[in-house]
Amino acid sequence: MTDRVQKQYEAMRDHFRQTAGQRGFTLDPAQESPVERLSRLAGELAHPAWRLRRPPRHLYLWGPVGRGKSWLVDTFLDALPTPRKRRLHFHDFFRRLHDGVAQHADGRAADGSAVDRAVDELLGDSRILVFDEFHAHDAGDAMLVARLFRALLDRRITLVTTSNYPPAGLMPDPLYHHLFEPTIRLIEERMDVLDVSGPVDFRRQPRSEGAHGFDLGARLHPGDEASAGLTPPRPEEAGRVPAHHRELPARAVRDDLVWFGFEELCEGLTSVADYLVLADIFPAIVLDGVPPLSEASPDGRRRFANLVDVCCDRDVPLTLIGADPLAGLPADSTLMRDLDRTASRLALLRQPTA
């Protein structure tokens, strides 16, 4: 190991420990291996790209919600001296990829070259890409995700991916899992897979700086709006708001929030791309008429989970008014396991009392 590589490796390890100390915690034993591997990667990236025969190996960090995966990669990127680095969340990246592929396909079916051109535009001259919260649930997008991963792994870019699922757990629907098995094998062959499954859920630890962003949202029963400083929508506040290539009907449009009903936003034909636009435009989102998810349609449950994901990832306060979304779901049910990440994020929302 050269002096330059050693210095960058040691600097990165020190940065992880100092940052953890500043946040008031020590590294969990399950985080030690990722910290070591990311520090070694920082050292490897200290070499000029032209001196390396091939880029450093790709990394796939997986583990349950709240184990600090995003904190690990954010801390890593923060201390990495190269400007040729990018961090993209899966939802945001996939929205941009869809738009780019559609632009380059010229009305034809999206082929590999259209995906390649769209990926090139998204990545520019990046040398290191962090792809956060990767998952594969939608069978309709399975082939595009497969092309995307091959396109990323075939470039001279080191890919660091976080996920709540081990590679073999991607595309869990047994009807479609076999379609994704070639991509799973590609991940296992081309990436170092690291398990971050420690016992500590860091998202449930007290925050010294208090609540902010997504944590300022709430879960309310109907009639309890005043306890969260909300007033119900008035008829004159209703309107249509811009989303992704469409407008959506809102029950109230205010300077500090937008208010939707569950039927319109989750049971209607909306998408993650719509939620991303809403999160970009509005400081907060309110969703009323929330039912127990056991009574919602499968598509409604999926859209609700995606809305929670987008608001949490964009740190936008989300207030839910209605029933407990998880009421009546047995803890060991398949549906509850599918909603594990959603449950963890809902637990962050306040439950004010009148």
Short mmCIF file of C-alpha atoms in Angstrom, two decimals:
data_model
loop_
_atom_site.label_atom_id
_atom_site.label_comp_id
_atom_site.label_asym_id
_atom_site.label_seq_id
_atom_site.Cartn_x
_atom_site.Cartn_y
_atom_site.Cartn_z
CA MET A 1 0.00 0.00 0.00
CA THR A 2 1.52 3.31 -1.08
CA ASP A 3 1.73 6.29 1.29
CA ARG A 4 -1.02 8.07 -0.61
CA VAL A 5 -3.36 5.07 -0.40
CA GLN A 6 -2.52 4.47 3.27
CA LYS A 7 -3.21 8.10 4.17
CA GLN A 8 -6.59 8.11 2.46
CA TYR A 9 -7.51 4.77 4.06
CA GLU A 10 -6.62 6.02 7.56
CA ALA A 11 -8.29 9.39 7.00
CA MET A 12 -11.53 7.67 6.02
CA ARG A 13 -11.50 5.35 9.05
CA ASP A 14 -10.90 8.32 11.34
CA HIS A 15 -13.69 10.27 9.65
CA PHE A 16 -16.20 7.47 10.31
CA ARG A 17 -15.33 7.37 14.01
CA GLN A 18 -15.29 11.13 14.44
CA THR A 19 -18.62 11.54 12.67
CA ALA A 20 -20.20 8.78 14.77
CA GLY A 21 -18.90 10.48 17.92
CA GLN A 22 -20.35 13.80 16.84
CA ARG A 23 -23.72 12.08 16.35
CA GLY A 24 -23.50 10.60 19.85
CA PHE A 25 -23.01 6.92 19.05
CA THR A 26 -20.25 4.37 18.51
CA LEU A 27 -20.04 2.08 15.52
CA ASP A 28 -22.09 -1.09 15.82
CA PRO A 29 -20.03 -4.31 15.37
CA ALA A 30 -22.05 -5.03 12.22
CA GLN A 31 -20.84 -1.70 10.80
CA GLU A 32 -17.15 -2.41 11.34
CA SER A 33 -16.79 -4.56 8.23
CA PRO A 34 -18.48 -1.99 5.92
CA VAL A 35 -16.39 0.80 7.47
CA GLU A 36 -13.21 -1.19 6.82
CA ARG A 37 -14.26 -2.01 3.24
CA LEU A 38 -15.33 1.56 2.44
CA SER A 39 -12.07 2.89 3.92
CA ARG A 40 -10.10 0.51 1.70
CA LEU A 41 -12.16 1.69 -1.26
CA ALA A 42 -11.28 5.29 -0.41
CA GLY A 43 -7.62 4.29 -0.49
CA GLU A 44 -8.03 2.52 -3.83
CA LEU A 45 -9.70 5.62 -5.29
CA ALA A 46 -6.67 7.68 -4.25
CA HIS A 47 -4.96 6.26 -7.35
CA PRO A 48 -5.58 8.28 -10.52
CA ALA A 49 -8.11 6.41 -12.65
CA TRP A 50 -5.74 6.13 -15.61
CA ARG A 51 -3.24 4.16 -13.50
CA LEU A 52 -5.69 1.38 -12.69
CA ARG A 53 -6.24 -1.52 -15.08
CA ARG A 54 -9.81 -1.80 -13.80
CA PRO A 55 -11.90 0.16 -11.29
CA PRO A 56 -12.12 -1.07 -7.70
CA ARG A 57 -14.73 -3.76 -7.06
CA HIS A 58 -18.33 -2.74 -6.59
CA LEU A 59 -20.04 -2.96 -3.19
CA TYR A 60 -23.56 -4.07 -2.21
CA LEU A 61 -24.50 -3.18 1.39
CA TRP A 62 -27.72 -4.72 2.64
CA GLY A 63 -29.53 -5.02 5.95
CA PRO A 64 -32.82 -4.20 7.68
CA VAL A 65 -34.17 -0.69 7.95
CA GLY A 66 -32.38 1.57 10.42
CA ARG A 67 -29.00 -0.17 10.50
CA GLY A 68 -27.15 2.86 9.21
CA LYS A 69 -26.57 1.89 5.57
CA SER A 70 -27.37 5.35 4.22
CA TRP A 71 -25.32 6.96 7.00
CA LEU A 72 -22.34 4.78 6.05
CA VAL A 73 -22.37 5.75 2.38
CA ASP A 74 -23.18 9.42 3.07
CA THR A 75 -20.26 9.63 5.51
CA PHE A 76 -18.03 7.89 2.97
CA LEU A 77 -18.94 10.31 0.18
CA ASP A 78 -18.60 13.33 2.44
CA ALA A 79 -14.93 12.57 3.13
CA LEU A 80 -14.01 11.35 -0.36
CA PRO A 81 -11.82 14.05 -1.94
CA THR A 82 -12.66 13.38 -5.59
CA PRO A 83 -15.26 15.69 -7.15
CA ARG A 84 -16.23 12.87 -9.54
CA LYS A 85 -18.75 11.33 -7.16
CA ARG A 86 -22.53 11.07 -7.21
CA ARG A 87 -25.22 9.84 -4.86
CA LEU A 88 -28.59 8.98 -6.33
CA HIS A 89 -31.63 7.52 -4.64
CA PHE A 90 -33.23 4.61 -6.49
CA HIS A 91 -36.60 6.33 -6.92
CA ASP A 92 -35.07 9.52 -8.27
CA PHE A 93 -32.57 7.71 -10.51
CA PHE A 94 -35.22 5.42 -11.95
CA ARG A 95 -37.54 8.35 -12.71
CA ARG A 96 -34.75 10.11 -14.60
CA LEU A 97 -33.79 6.87 -16.33
CA HIS A 98 -37.36 6.33 -17.54
CA ASP A 99 -37.47 9.86 -18.94
CA GLY A 100 -34.08 9.49 -20.61
CA VAL A 101 -34.88 6.11 -22.17
CA ALA A 102 -38.18 7.45 -23.51
CA GLN A 103 -36.35 10.41 -25.06
CA HIS A 104 -33.74 8.23 -26.78
CA ALA A 105 -36.09 5.44 -27.86
CA ASP A 106 -37.77 7.73 -30.46
CA GLY A 107 -41.11 6.01 -30.05
CA ARG A 108 -39.65 2.52 -30.42
CA ALA A 109 -39.34 -0.07 -27.67
CA ALA A 110 -36.52 0.84 -25.29
CA ASP A 111 -33.40 -1.09 -26.28
CA GLY A 112 -29.97 -1.42 -24.71
CA SER A 113 -28.55 1.55 -26.60
CA ALA A 114 -31.32 3.83 -25.30
CA VAL A 115 -30.55 2.69 -21.75
CA ASP A 116 -26.82 3.24 -22.32
CA ARG A 117 -27.32 6.79 -23.58
CA ALA A 118 -29.67 7.63 -20.70
CA VAL A 119 -27.21 6.24 -18.14
CA ASP A 120 -24.33 8.17 -19.73
CA GLU A 121 -26.28 11.42 -19.38
CA LEU A 122 -27.13 10.70 -15.75
CA LEU A 123 -23.61 9.76 -14.67
CA GLY A 124 -21.45 12.16 -16.69
CA ASP A 125 -17.78 11.66 -15.77
CA SER A 126 -18.48 10.12 -12.34
CA ARG A 127 -15.86 7.77 -10.95
CA ILE A 128 -17.85 6.61 -7.92
CA LEU A 129 -21.63 6.24 -7.77
CA VAL A 130 -23.66 5.56 -4.64
CA PHE A 131 -27.03 4.07 -5.53
CA ASP A 132 -29.14 4.21 -2.36
CA GLU A 133 -32.15 2.04 -1.39
CA PHE A 134 -32.02 -0.30 -4.39
CA HIS A 135 -34.93 -2.71 -4.69
CA ALA A 136 -36.85 -4.60 -7.36
CA HIS A 137 -40.55 -5.25 -6.83
CA ASP A 138 -42.23 -4.15 -10.05
CA ALA A 139 -42.26 -6.95 -12.62
CA GLY A 140 -42.96 -4.40 -15.36
CA ASP A 141 -39.65 -2.68 -14.62
CA ALA A 142 -37.64 -5.87 -14.06
CA MET A 143 -36.03 -5.91 -17.51
CA LEU A 144 -35.16 -2.21 -17.41
CA VAL A 145 -33.57 -2.65 -13.97
CA ALA A 146 -31.60 -5.62 -15.35
CA ARG A 147 -30.30 -3.54 -18.26
CA LEU A 148 -29.53 -0.69 -15.90
CA PHE A 149 -27.41 -2.83 -13.61
CA ARG A 150 -25.46 -4.36 -16.45
CA ALA A 151 -24.87 -0.90 -17.93
CA LEU A 152 -23.60 0.39 -14.57
CA LEU A 153 -21.34 -2.58 -13.87
CA ASP A 154 -19.81 -2.51 -17.36
CA ARG A 155 -18.58 1.09 -16.98
CA ARG A 156 -15.32 2.17 -15.39
CA ILE A 157 -17.33 3.47 -12.46
CA THR A 158 -17.30 1.91 -9.01
CA LEU A 159 -20.85 1.30 -7.86
CA VAL A 160 -21.79 1.26 -4.16
CA THR A 161 -25.35 0.14 -3.57
CA THR A 162 -27.46 -0.03 -0.41
CA SER A 163 -30.55 -2.20 -0.10
CA ASN A 164 -32.88 -3.63 2.51
CA TYR A 165 -32.66 -6.98 0.73
CA PRO A 166 -29.87 -9.48 0.07
CA PRO A 167 -29.38 -10.02 -3.66
CA ALA A 168 -31.35 -13.28 -3.55
CA GLY A 169 -34.27 -11.43 -1.92
CA LEU A 170 -34.74 -8.98 -4.80
CA MET A 171 -37.94 -9.36 -6.84
CA PRO A 172 -39.52 -11.51 -4.11
CA ASP A 173 -42.75 -12.26 -6.00
CA PRO A 174 -42.40 -15.97 -6.88
CA LEU A 175 -44.26 -15.41 -10.15
CA TYR A 176 -41.49 -13.12 -11.43
CA HIS A 177 -38.42 -13.94 -9.35
CA HIS A 178 -36.97 -16.17 -12.07
CA LEU A 179 -36.91 -13.19 -14.45
CA PHE A 180 -34.51 -11.41 -12.12
CA GLU A 181 -32.21 -14.33 -11.34
CA PRO A 182 -29.64 -13.41 -14.06
CA THR A 183 -29.32 -9.93 -12.49
CA ILE A 184 -28.95 -11.48 -9.03
CA ARG A 185 -26.13 -13.69 -10.30
CA LEU A 186 -24.48 -10.65 -11.89
CA ILE A 187 -24.62 -8.78 -8.57
CA GLU A 188 -23.18 -11.72 -6.66
CA GLU A 189 -20.36 -12.19 -9.19
CA ARG A 190 -19.37 -8.56 -9.73
CA MET A 191 -20.02 -6.98 -6.33
CA ASP A 192 -18.73 -7.55 -2.80
CA VAL A 193 -21.88 -8.24 -0.78
CA LEU A 194 -21.72 -7.00 2.84
CA ASP A 195 -24.35 -7.75 5.49
CA VAL A 196 -25.19 -4.81 7.80
CA SER A 197 -27.71 -6.64 9.99
CA GLY A 198 -26.79 -5.52 13.49
CA PRO A 199 -29.29 -5.55 16.37
CA VAL A 200 -29.45 -1.75 16.79
CA ASP A 201 -32.09 0.25 14.92
CA PHE A 202 -30.38 3.66 14.81
CA ARG A 203 -33.52 5.39 13.55
CA ARG A 204 -35.17 4.68 16.91
CA GLN A 205 -32.34 6.22 18.88
CA PRO A 206 -33.00 9.67 20.41
CA ARG A 207 -31.70 12.55 18.31
CA SER A 208 -29.85 15.25 20.19
CA GLU A 209 -30.94 17.88 17.69
CA GLY A 210 -34.65 17.06 18.10
CA ALA A 211 -37.23 16.35 15.44
CA HIS A 212 -36.89 17.80 11.97
CA GLY A 213 -37.90 17.07 8.39
CA PHE A 214 -39.87 13.82 8.01
CA ASP A 215 -39.96 13.42 11.80
CA LEU A 216 -42.19 16.52 12.02
CA GLY A 217 -45.00 14.56 10.39
CA ALA A 218 -47.71 12.84 12.42
CA ARG A 219 -50.25 10.03 12.51
CA LEU A 220 -53.65 11.36 13.55
CA HIS A 221 -57.18 10.10 14.11
CA PRO A 222 -59.91 12.04 12.25
CA GLY A 223 -60.84 15.07 14.33
CA ASP A 224 -57.37 15.39 15.90
CA GLU A 225 -56.01 17.75 13.24
CA ALA A 226 -55.83 20.70 15.65
CA SER A 227 -53.35 18.82 17.86
CA ALA A 228 -50.90 19.00 14.96
CA GLY A 229 -51.70 22.61 14.13
CA LEU A 230 -53.84 21.70 11.09
CA THR A 231 -57.19 23.03 9.93
CA PRO A 232 -59.33 20.84 7.64
CA PRO A 233 -59.54 21.82 3.97
CA ARG A 234 -62.11 24.37 2.89
CA PRO A 235 -63.85 23.94 -0.50
CA GLU A 236 -62.16 27.01 -1.96
CA GLU A 237 -58.71 25.53 -1.17
CA ALA A 238 -59.16 22.60 -3.53
CA GLY A 239 -57.20 22.65 -6.76
CA ARG A 240 -55.07 20.71 -9.18
CA VAL A 241 -51.33 20.59 -8.62
CA PRO A 242 -48.51 19.72 -11.04
CA ALA A 243 -47.00 16.27 -10.84
CA HIS A 244 -44.98 14.22 -13.36
CA HIS A 245 -46.46 15.04 -16.80
CA ARG A 246 -49.92 15.46 -15.21
CA GLU A 247 -51.97 17.32 -12.63
CA LEU A 248 -53.42 15.77 -9.49
CA PRO A 249 -56.57 16.82 -7.58
CA ALA A 250 -55.71 18.12 -4.10
CA ARG A 251 -58.17 18.85 -1.30
CA ALA A 252 -56.14 21.87 -0.19
CA VAL A 253 -53.20 23.75 -1.70
CA ARG A 254 -51.45 26.05 0.75
CA ASP A 255 -48.10 27.78 0.92
CA ASP A 256 -46.86 25.37 3.59
CA LEU A 257 -48.49 22.09 2.50
CA VAL A 258 -50.58 20.15 0.02
CA TRP A 259 -53.48 17.97 1.24
CA PHE A 260 -54.69 14.83 -0.55
CA GLY A 261 -57.15 12.03 0.04
CA PHE A 262 -55.93 8.43 0.08
CA GLU A 263 -58.31 7.49 -2.73
CA GLU A 264 -56.95 10.15 -5.07
CA LEU A 265 -53.25 9.79 -4.29
CA CYS A 266 -52.83 6.07 -3.59
CA GLU A 267 -55.76 4.31 -5.25
CA GLY A 268 -55.56 6.50 -8.35
CA LEU A 269 -53.14 5.98 -11.23
CA THR A 270 -50.21 7.77 -9.61
CA SER A 271 -46.53 6.84 -9.51
CA VAL A 272 -43.31 7.42 -7.62
CA ALA A 273 -42.42 10.09 -10.18
CA ASP A 274 -45.52 12.05 -9.12
CA TYR A 275 -44.55 11.85 -5.43
CA LEU A 276 -41.04 13.05 -6.20
CA VAL A 277 -42.42 16.16 -7.90
CA LEU A 278 -44.77 16.84 -4.97
CA ALA A 279 -41.86 16.48 -2.53
CA ASP A 280 -39.86 18.96 -4.60
CA ILE A 281 -42.65 21.55 -4.69
CA PHE A 282 -44.33 21.42 -1.29
CA PRO A 283 -42.80 21.79 2.20
CA ALA A 284 -45.19 19.18 3.67
CA ILE A 285 -47.79 16.62 2.55
CA VAL A 286 -51.02 15.64 4.33
CA LEU A 287 -52.91 12.46 3.44
CA ASP A 288 -56.36 11.85 4.92
CA GLY A 289 -58.82 8.98 4.64
CA VAL A 290 -56.01 6.50 5.32
CA PRO A 291 -57.52 3.00 5.78
CA PRO A 292 -55.99 -0.09 7.34
CA LEU A 293 -53.75 -1.29 4.52
CA SER A 294 -55.34 -4.74 4.75
CA GLU A 295 -58.43 -3.07 3.23
CA ALA A 296 -56.57 -1.22 0.47
CA SER A 297 -55.90 -2.68 -2.95
CA PRO A 298 -52.46 -4.23 -3.59
CA ASP A 299 -51.61 -1.27 -5.85
CA GLY A 300 -52.86 1.15 -3.18
CA ARG A 301 -50.61 -0.46 -0.57
CA ARG A 302 -47.63 -0.25 -2.89
CA ARG A 303 -48.27 3.39 -3.74
CA PHE A 304 -48.71 4.25 -0.06
CA ALA A 305 -45.39 2.56 0.78
CA ASN A 306 -43.71 4.48 -2.06
CA LEU A 307 -45.16 7.78 -0.82
CA VAL A 308 -43.76 7.11 2.67
CA ASP A 309 -40.39 6.21 1.14
CA VAL A 310 -40.21 9.39 -0.95
CA CYS A 311 -41.19 11.68 1.93
CA CYS A 312 -38.72 10.01 4.29
CA ASP A 313 -35.88 10.03 1.76
CA ARG A 314 -36.54 13.67 0.82
CA ASP A 315 -37.04 14.59 4.51
CA VAL A 316 -40.50 16.05 3.83
CA PRO A 317 -42.99 15.99 6.74
CA LEU A 318 -45.87 13.59 6.05
CA THR A 319 -49.05 13.71 8.15
CA LEU A 320 -51.48 10.79 7.93
CA ILE A 321 -55.10 11.12 9.06
CA GLY A 322 -57.27 8.04 9.42
CA ALA A 323 -56.91 4.51 10.69
CA ASP A 324 -53.69 2.84 11.78
CA PRO A 325 -52.34 1.68 8.39
CA LEU A 326 -50.89 -1.49 9.93
CA ALA A 327 -53.92 -2.41 12.07
CA GLY A 328 -54.99 -6.01 11.82
CA LEU A 329 -51.85 -7.28 10.09
CA PRO A 330 -50.30 -10.28 11.88
CA ALA A 331 -46.63 -9.63 12.63
CA ASP A 332 -45.56 -12.82 10.87
CA SER A 333 -47.75 -12.33 7.77
CA THR A 334 -46.26 -12.02 4.30
CA LEU A 335 -47.94 -8.63 3.90
CA MET A 336 -46.42 -7.32 7.14
CA ARG A 337 -42.96 -8.51 6.06
CA ASP A 338 -43.41 -6.69 2.76
CA LEU A 339 -44.26 -3.53 4.72
CA ASP A 340 -41.37 -3.83 7.19
CA ARG A 341 -39.58 -0.74 5.89
CA THR A 342 -42.84 1.21 5.83
CA ALA A 343 -43.60 0.22 9.43
CA SER A 344 -40.18 1.39 10.57
CA ARG A 345 -40.63 4.74 8.90
CA LEU A 346 -44.17 5.22 10.18
CA ALA A 347 -42.81 4.69 13.70
CA LEU A 348 -40.84 7.93 13.27
CA LEU A 349 -44.00 10.01 12.93
CA ARG A 350 -45.35 11.80 15.98
CA GLN A 351 -48.72 10.88 17.45
CA PRO A 352 -49.85 14.12 19.16
CA THR A 353 -52.66 14.02 21.67
CA ALA A 354 -55.40 16.61 21.87
#
